[in-house]
Amino acid sequence: MWAWTVARRRWSSRIVAMTESEPTGAQPETDSLLLVARAAAERAHAPYSRFRVGAAVDVDGQTYPGGNIENASFGLTTCAERVALFSAVAAGHRRIGRLAVSCIDASPELGEDGRMPCGACRQSWPELMGLDGQVLVDGVGVFRVADLLPRAFTL
């Protein structure tokens, strides 16, 4: 708990109103959750791809940021979206309402598809966010989980 409080204070010094998110109708570019995701991307560990991604989730008025964490053994790399989601789950939350993701190093020639979350991240959302969970993708738009992963695998 102490480590999270210290980390949260560090994030708070860069992002104002971390615990308050904009209403659903807010413009994605100015949504405070998206601003946290952009700041998280700046702290990502991406020495191999140099493609920094940040994410943030909003649950019960609290925000949990995450950045992608690469490893020389590429299979051990973890995406920003899952870092943020799993941080919220580790803090005791079981249903996340909103997630924002930002790829700050995405070049314009990648287009919108080059900013979209991967399949592994999408598969983790139905269980942790529900099908109506909201996903804000920087530079692309706002989506429902069900729209990004139709017919998700379930047990």
Coordinates of C-alpha atoms in Angstrom, one line a residue:
M1 CA 0.0 0.0 0.0
W2 CA 2.8 2.4 0.8
A3 CA 4.5 1.9 -2.6
W4 CA 1.2 2.6 -4.3
T5 CA 0.7 5.8 -2.3
V6 CA 4.2 7.0 -3.2
A7 CA 3.7 6.1 -6.9
R8 CA 0.3 7.8 -6.9
R9 CA 1.8 11.0 -5.4
R10 CA 4.5 11.0 -8.2
W11 CA 1.8 10.6 -10.8
S12 CA -0.4 13.3 -9.2
S13 CA 2.4 15.8 -9.5
R14 CA 2.2 15.4 -13.3
I15 CA -1.5 14.9 -13.7
V16 CA -4.1 17.0 -11.9
A17 CA -7.3 15.4 -10.7
M18 CA -6.1 11.8 -11.2
T19 CA -9.0 10.5 -9.2
E20 CA -11.7 12.3 -11.2
S21 CA -12.5 11.3 -14.7
E22 CA -14.5 13.2 -17.2
P23 CA -18.1 12.2 -18.0
T24 CA -18.7 9.7 -20.7
G25 CA -19.5 12.4 -23.2
A26 CA -16.1 14.2 -22.8
Q27 CA -13.9 14.7 -25.8
P28 CA -11.4 11.9 -25.9
E29 CA -8.4 14.3 -26.5
T30 CA -9.1 16.1 -23.2
D31 CA -10.4 13.3 -21.1
S32 CA -8.3 13.2 -17.8
L33 CA -8.0 9.4 -18.0
L34 CA -6.3 9.8 -21.4
L35 CA -4.0 12.4 -20.0
V36 CA -2.9 9.9 -17.4
A37 CA -2.3 7.3 -20.1
R38 CA -0.1 9.7 -22.0
A39 CA 2.0 10.4 -18.9
A40 CA 2.2 6.6 -18.2
A41 CA 3.6 6.1 -21.8
E42 CA 6.5 8.5 -20.9
R43 CA 7.5 6.1 -18.2
A44 CA 7.2 2.9 -20.2
H45 CA 10.2 0.6 -20.5
A46 CA 10.5 0.0 -24.2
P47 CA 14.3 -0.3 -25.0
Y48 CA 13.8 -2.8 -27.8
S49 CA 10.8 -1.5 -29.8
R50 CA 11.1 2.1 -28.8
F51 CA 7.3 2.1 -29.0
R52 CA 6.1 3.4 -25.7
V53 CA 2.5 2.8 -24.7
G54 CA 0.6 4.0 -21.7
A55 CA -2.7 3.1 -20.2
A56 CA -4.9 4.1 -17.3
V57 CA -8.0 2.6 -15.8
D58 CA -10.7 4.3 -13.8
V59 CA -12.5 2.3 -11.2
D60 CA -14.5 3.6 -8.2
G61 CA -13.0 7.1 -8.6
Q62 CA -9.5 5.8 -8.5
T63 CA -7.0 5.8 -11.5
Y64 CA -4.4 3.1 -12.0
P65 CA -1.7 3.9 -14.7
G66 CA 0.5 1.5 -16.5
G67 CA 3.2 1.5 -19.2
N68 CA 4.4 -1.3 -21.4
I69 CA 7.3 -3.2 -19.9
E70 CA 9.6 -4.9 -22.5
N71 CA 12.0 -7.7 -21.8
A72 CA 14.9 -9.2 -23.8
S73 CA 12.9 -12.4 -23.8
F74 CA 10.1 -10.8 -25.8
G75 CA 7.4 -13.3 -24.6
L76 CA 7.8 -11.8 -21.1
T77 CA 6.9 -8.3 -22.4
T78 CA 3.7 -7.0 -20.8
C79 CA 1.4 -4.5 -22.5
A80 CA 0.5 -1.2 -20.8
E81 CA -3.2 -2.0 -20.8
R82 CA -2.7 -5.2 -18.8
V83 CA -0.3 -3.5 -16.4
A84 CA -3.0 -0.9 -15.6
L85 CA -5.8 -3.4 -15.4
F86 CA -3.8 -5.8 -13.2
S87 CA -2.7 -3.0 -10.9
A88 CA -6.4 -2.2 -10.2
V89 CA -7.2 -5.9 -9.7
A90 CA -4.2 -6.2 -7.3
A91 CA -5.6 -3.3 -5.3
G92 CA -8.8 -5.3 -4.8
H93 CA -11.1 -4.1 -7.7
R94 CA -12.9 -6.7 -9.7
R95 CA -14.9 -4.6 -12.2
I96 CA -13.1 -1.8 -14.2
G97 CA -15.3 0.7 -16.0
R98 CA -13.0 2.6 -18.2
L99 CA -9.6 2.2 -19.8
A100 CA -7.6 4.7 -21.9
V101 CA -4.6 3.8 -24.0
S102 CA -2.0 6.0 -25.7
C103 CA 0.8 5.1 -28.1
I104 CA 2.9 8.3 -28.0
D105 CA 5.5 7.0 -30.5
A106 CA 3.0 5.9 -33.2
S107 CA 3.9 7.6 -36.4
P108 CA 1.1 9.0 -38.6
E109 CA 1.8 6.4 -41.3
L110 CA 0.6 3.7 -39.0
G111 CA -2.8 5.1 -39.1
E112 CA -5.5 4.3 -36.6
D113 CA -4.9 0.5 -36.7
G114 CA -1.3 1.1 -35.5
R115 CA -2.8 2.6 -32.3
M116 CA -5.2 -0.1 -31.5
P117 CA -4.7 -2.6 -28.6
C118 CA -3.5 -6.1 -29.3
G119 CA -5.6 -9.2 -29.1
A120 CA -4.2 -10.4 -25.8
C121 CA -5.2 -7.2 -24.1
R122 CA -8.6 -7.3 -25.7
Q123 CA -9.2 -10.8 -24.4
S124 CA -8.5 -9.7 -20.8
W125 CA -11.2 -7.0 -21.0
P126 CA -14.5 -8.9 -21.0
E127 CA -13.6 -10.7 -17.7
L128 CA -12.3 -7.5 -16.0
M129 CA -14.4 -4.8 -17.6
G130 CA -17.5 -6.5 -18.9
L131 CA -18.8 -6.1 -22.4
D132 CA -20.0 -2.6 -21.8
G133 CA -16.7 -1.3 -20.5
Q134 CA -15.4 1.8 -22.2
V135 CA -12.0 1.9 -24.0
L136 CA -10.6 5.3 -25.1
V137 CA -7.9 4.9 -27.8
D138 CA -5.8 8.0 -28.2
G139 CA -6.2 9.5 -31.7
V140 CA -8.8 6.9 -32.7
G141 CA -12.0 7.1 -30.5
V142 CA -14.1 5.6 -27.8
F143 CA -15.3 2.0 -28.0
R144 CA -17.2 -0.6 -26.0
V145 CA -15.4 -3.8 -25.1
A146 CA -18.0 -5.8 -27.0
D147 CA -17.2 -3.8 -30.2
L148 CA -13.5 -4.4 -29.9
L149 CA -13.8 -8.2 -29.1
P150 CA -17.0 -9.7 -30.4
R151 CA -17.6 -13.3 -29.3
A152 CA -14.9 -13.3 -26.7
F153 CA -13.6 -16.6 -25.4
T154 CA -15.2 -17.4 -22.0
L155 CA -15.2 -20.4 -19.6

